[in-house]
C-alpha atoms as one frame of an Amber mdcrd trajectory, in Angstrom:
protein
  13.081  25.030  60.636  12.281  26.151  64.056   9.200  25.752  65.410   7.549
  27.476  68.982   4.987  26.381  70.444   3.281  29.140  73.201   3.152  27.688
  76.903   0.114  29.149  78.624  -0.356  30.808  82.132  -3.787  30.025  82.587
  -4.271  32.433  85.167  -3.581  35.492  82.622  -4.526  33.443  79.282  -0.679
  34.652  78.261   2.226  33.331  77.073   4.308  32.566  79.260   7.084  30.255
  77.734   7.884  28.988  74.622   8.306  24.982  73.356  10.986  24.539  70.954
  10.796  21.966  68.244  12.577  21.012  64.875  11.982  19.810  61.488  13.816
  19.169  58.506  12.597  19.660  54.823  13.571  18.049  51.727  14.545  21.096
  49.975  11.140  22.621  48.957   9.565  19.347  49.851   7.868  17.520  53.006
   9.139  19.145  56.202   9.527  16.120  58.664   9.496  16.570  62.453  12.431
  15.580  64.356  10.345  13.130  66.233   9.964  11.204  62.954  13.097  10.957
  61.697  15.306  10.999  65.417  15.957   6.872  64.553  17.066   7.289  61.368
  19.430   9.927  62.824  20.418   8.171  65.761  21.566   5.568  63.503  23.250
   7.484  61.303  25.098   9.918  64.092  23.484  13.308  63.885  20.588  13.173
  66.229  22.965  15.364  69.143  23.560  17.525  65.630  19.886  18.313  65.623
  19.250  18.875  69.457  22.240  21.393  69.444  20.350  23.346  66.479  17.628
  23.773  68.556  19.287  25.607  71.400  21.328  27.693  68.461  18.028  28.893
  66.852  16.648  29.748  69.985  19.092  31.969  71.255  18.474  34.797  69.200
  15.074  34.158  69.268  15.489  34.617  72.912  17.757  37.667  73.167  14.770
  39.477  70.706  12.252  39.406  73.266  14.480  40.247  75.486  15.009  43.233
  74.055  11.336  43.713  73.563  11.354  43.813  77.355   9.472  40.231  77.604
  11.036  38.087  79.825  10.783  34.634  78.135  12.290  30.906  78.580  12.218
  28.458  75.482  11.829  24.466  76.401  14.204  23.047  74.065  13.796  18.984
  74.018  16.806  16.606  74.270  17.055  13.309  73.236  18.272  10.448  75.233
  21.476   9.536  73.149  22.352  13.174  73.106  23.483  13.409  76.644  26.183
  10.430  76.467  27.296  12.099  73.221  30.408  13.876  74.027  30.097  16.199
  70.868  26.990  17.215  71.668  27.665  17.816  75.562  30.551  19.660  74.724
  28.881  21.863  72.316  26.039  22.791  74.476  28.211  23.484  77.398  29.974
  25.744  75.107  27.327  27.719  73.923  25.723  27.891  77.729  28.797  29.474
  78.458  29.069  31.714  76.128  25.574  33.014  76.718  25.598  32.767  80.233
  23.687  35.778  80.276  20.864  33.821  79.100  21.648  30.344  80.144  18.978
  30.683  82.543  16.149  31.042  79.662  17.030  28.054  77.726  15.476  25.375
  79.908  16.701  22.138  78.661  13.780  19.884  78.633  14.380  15.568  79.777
  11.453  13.184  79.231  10.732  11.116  82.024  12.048   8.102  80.371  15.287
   9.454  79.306  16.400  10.537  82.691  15.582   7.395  84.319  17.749   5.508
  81.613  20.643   8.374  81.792  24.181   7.095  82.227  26.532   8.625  84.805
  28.656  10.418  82.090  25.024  11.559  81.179  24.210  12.409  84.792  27.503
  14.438  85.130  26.527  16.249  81.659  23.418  17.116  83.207  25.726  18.363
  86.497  27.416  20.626  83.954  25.020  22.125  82.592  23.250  23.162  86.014
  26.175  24.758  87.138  26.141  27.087  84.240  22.664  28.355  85.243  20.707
  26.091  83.051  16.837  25.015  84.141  15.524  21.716  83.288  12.116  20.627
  82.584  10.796  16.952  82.776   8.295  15.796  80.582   5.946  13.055  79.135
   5.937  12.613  83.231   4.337   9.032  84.307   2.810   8.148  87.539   5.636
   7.586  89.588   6.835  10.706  89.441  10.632  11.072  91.029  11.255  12.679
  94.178  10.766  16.693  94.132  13.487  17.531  95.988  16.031  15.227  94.275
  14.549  16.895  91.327  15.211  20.345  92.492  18.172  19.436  93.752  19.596
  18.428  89.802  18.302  21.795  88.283  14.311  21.158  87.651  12.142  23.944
  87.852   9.437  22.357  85.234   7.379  18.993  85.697   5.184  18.397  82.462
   2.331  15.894  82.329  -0.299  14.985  79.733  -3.863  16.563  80.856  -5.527
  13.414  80.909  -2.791  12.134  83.507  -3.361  14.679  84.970  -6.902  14.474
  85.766  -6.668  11.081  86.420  -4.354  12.156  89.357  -6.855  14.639  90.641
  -9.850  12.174  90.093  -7.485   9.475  92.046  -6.809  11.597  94.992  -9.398
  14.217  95.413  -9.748  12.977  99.090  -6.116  12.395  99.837  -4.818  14.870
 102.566  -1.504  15.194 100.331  -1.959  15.090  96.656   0.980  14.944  93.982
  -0.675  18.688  93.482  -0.172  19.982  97.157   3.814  18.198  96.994   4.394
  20.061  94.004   2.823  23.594  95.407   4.985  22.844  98.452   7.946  22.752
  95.909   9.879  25.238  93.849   8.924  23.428  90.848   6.196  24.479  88.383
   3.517  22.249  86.895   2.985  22.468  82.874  -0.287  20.474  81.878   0.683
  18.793  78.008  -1.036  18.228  74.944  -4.407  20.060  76.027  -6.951  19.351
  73.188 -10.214  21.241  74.161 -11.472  23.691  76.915 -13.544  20.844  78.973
 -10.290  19.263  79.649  -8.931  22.513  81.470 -12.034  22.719  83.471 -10.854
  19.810  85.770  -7.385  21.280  86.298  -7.211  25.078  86.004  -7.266  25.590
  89.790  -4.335  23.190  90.325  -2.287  23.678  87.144  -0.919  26.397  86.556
   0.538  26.560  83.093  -0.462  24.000  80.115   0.216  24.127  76.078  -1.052
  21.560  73.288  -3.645  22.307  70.401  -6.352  24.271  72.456  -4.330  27.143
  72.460  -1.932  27.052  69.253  -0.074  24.757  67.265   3.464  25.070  67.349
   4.379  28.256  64.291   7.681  27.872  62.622   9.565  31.319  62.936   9.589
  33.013  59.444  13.583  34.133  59.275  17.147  33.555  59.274  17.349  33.275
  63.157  21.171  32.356  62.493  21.581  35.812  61.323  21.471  38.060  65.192
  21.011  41.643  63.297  17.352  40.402  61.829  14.180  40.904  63.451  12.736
  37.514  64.454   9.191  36.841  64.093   6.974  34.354  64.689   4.194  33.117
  62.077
């Protein structure tokens, strides 16, 4: 099942993206999220199996609001062991390709973590894909946060950071002449506040941050149809 989570422009209280994730159910049973059982399928081999059938869902999902004249991008998260796994790279090359019309809206989100710890095969996977139009995103961002224009450089046009990081930063710095916040607004790269719980936490960032998502807004709503069939209408719960 497919699950999208809105991504907020605070400015307009709109959606302005979309957050993929995936979970797997036990025929009418428990429905796991991949984040609980990615070990289990590292080990076994299918984890890349999973991270491709993100992208694949999305895709029509994508083309949809297209058509419904609403320009949209969907984050779709990738796992560390996915990028040195040839199958997988290959496959998601081949459907970037293919829907290189659209390559552009399926932003392929990194955590920080995993593109610190990404081989070069990985790193020349991640090449690829940039050359086929793809946008990256990095996530779970920690304090040392990488160098912007390296960043922009490799295809980034997203830096995500929990709220509370992010207020820390602000709280930090609030009479630095050159803030992580004023780098970034320099930049081409957007700022995404994560996780966002309740309204107070907002208050300290709003004027600096310009999109956020987490549970203040909405949970993330599995999409309720066959998305692998193009011809039906998708909708979202």
């Amino acid at each position: 099942d497919l699950f999208l989570e809105p991504i907020v422009r605070l400015s307009e209280n709109s959606t302005a993206y979309y957050r993929a994730t995936l979970s797997v159910r036990h025929g009418q049973g428990e429905r796991l999220p991949l984040s609980r059982i990615a070990r289990e399928a590292e080990r076994e081999g299918f984890l890349g199996e999973l991270d491709l059938a993100v992208f694949e869902r999305a895709v029509p999902v994508i083309r949809r609001l297209l058509n419904k004249g609403r320009e949209i991008a969907v984050f779709c998260p990738v796992n560390a062991s996915s990028f040195a796994d040839d199958g997988f790279m290959q496959s998601l090359l081949a459907l970037l390709d293919t829907n290189a019309d659209i390559a552009n809206a399926l932003v392929v989100e990194i955590t920080h973590a995993t593109l610190s710890q990404l081989s070069d095969r990985g790193q020349e996977g991640l090449a690829h894909l940039a050359q086929l139009g793809a946008n990256f995103a990095l996530s779970n961002v920690r304090g040392d946060v990488p160098d912007l224009v390296t960043l922009e450089e490799l295809g980034f046009a997203f830096i995500a950071a929990d709220v509370r990081l992010l207020i820390s930063i602000k709280n930090e710095n609030q009479h630095s002449a050159d803030t992580l916040f004023d780098q970034i607004a320099r930049s081409r790269l957007q700022l995404v506040a994560a996780d966002v719980v309740k309204q107070s936490e907002l208050a300290w960032i709003e004027d600096v941050v310009p999109f956020a998502y987490g549970a203040h807004f909405s949970p993330p709503r599995r999409v309720r149809h066959d998305i692998t069939q193009p011809q039906e209408h998708a909708k979202v719960a």
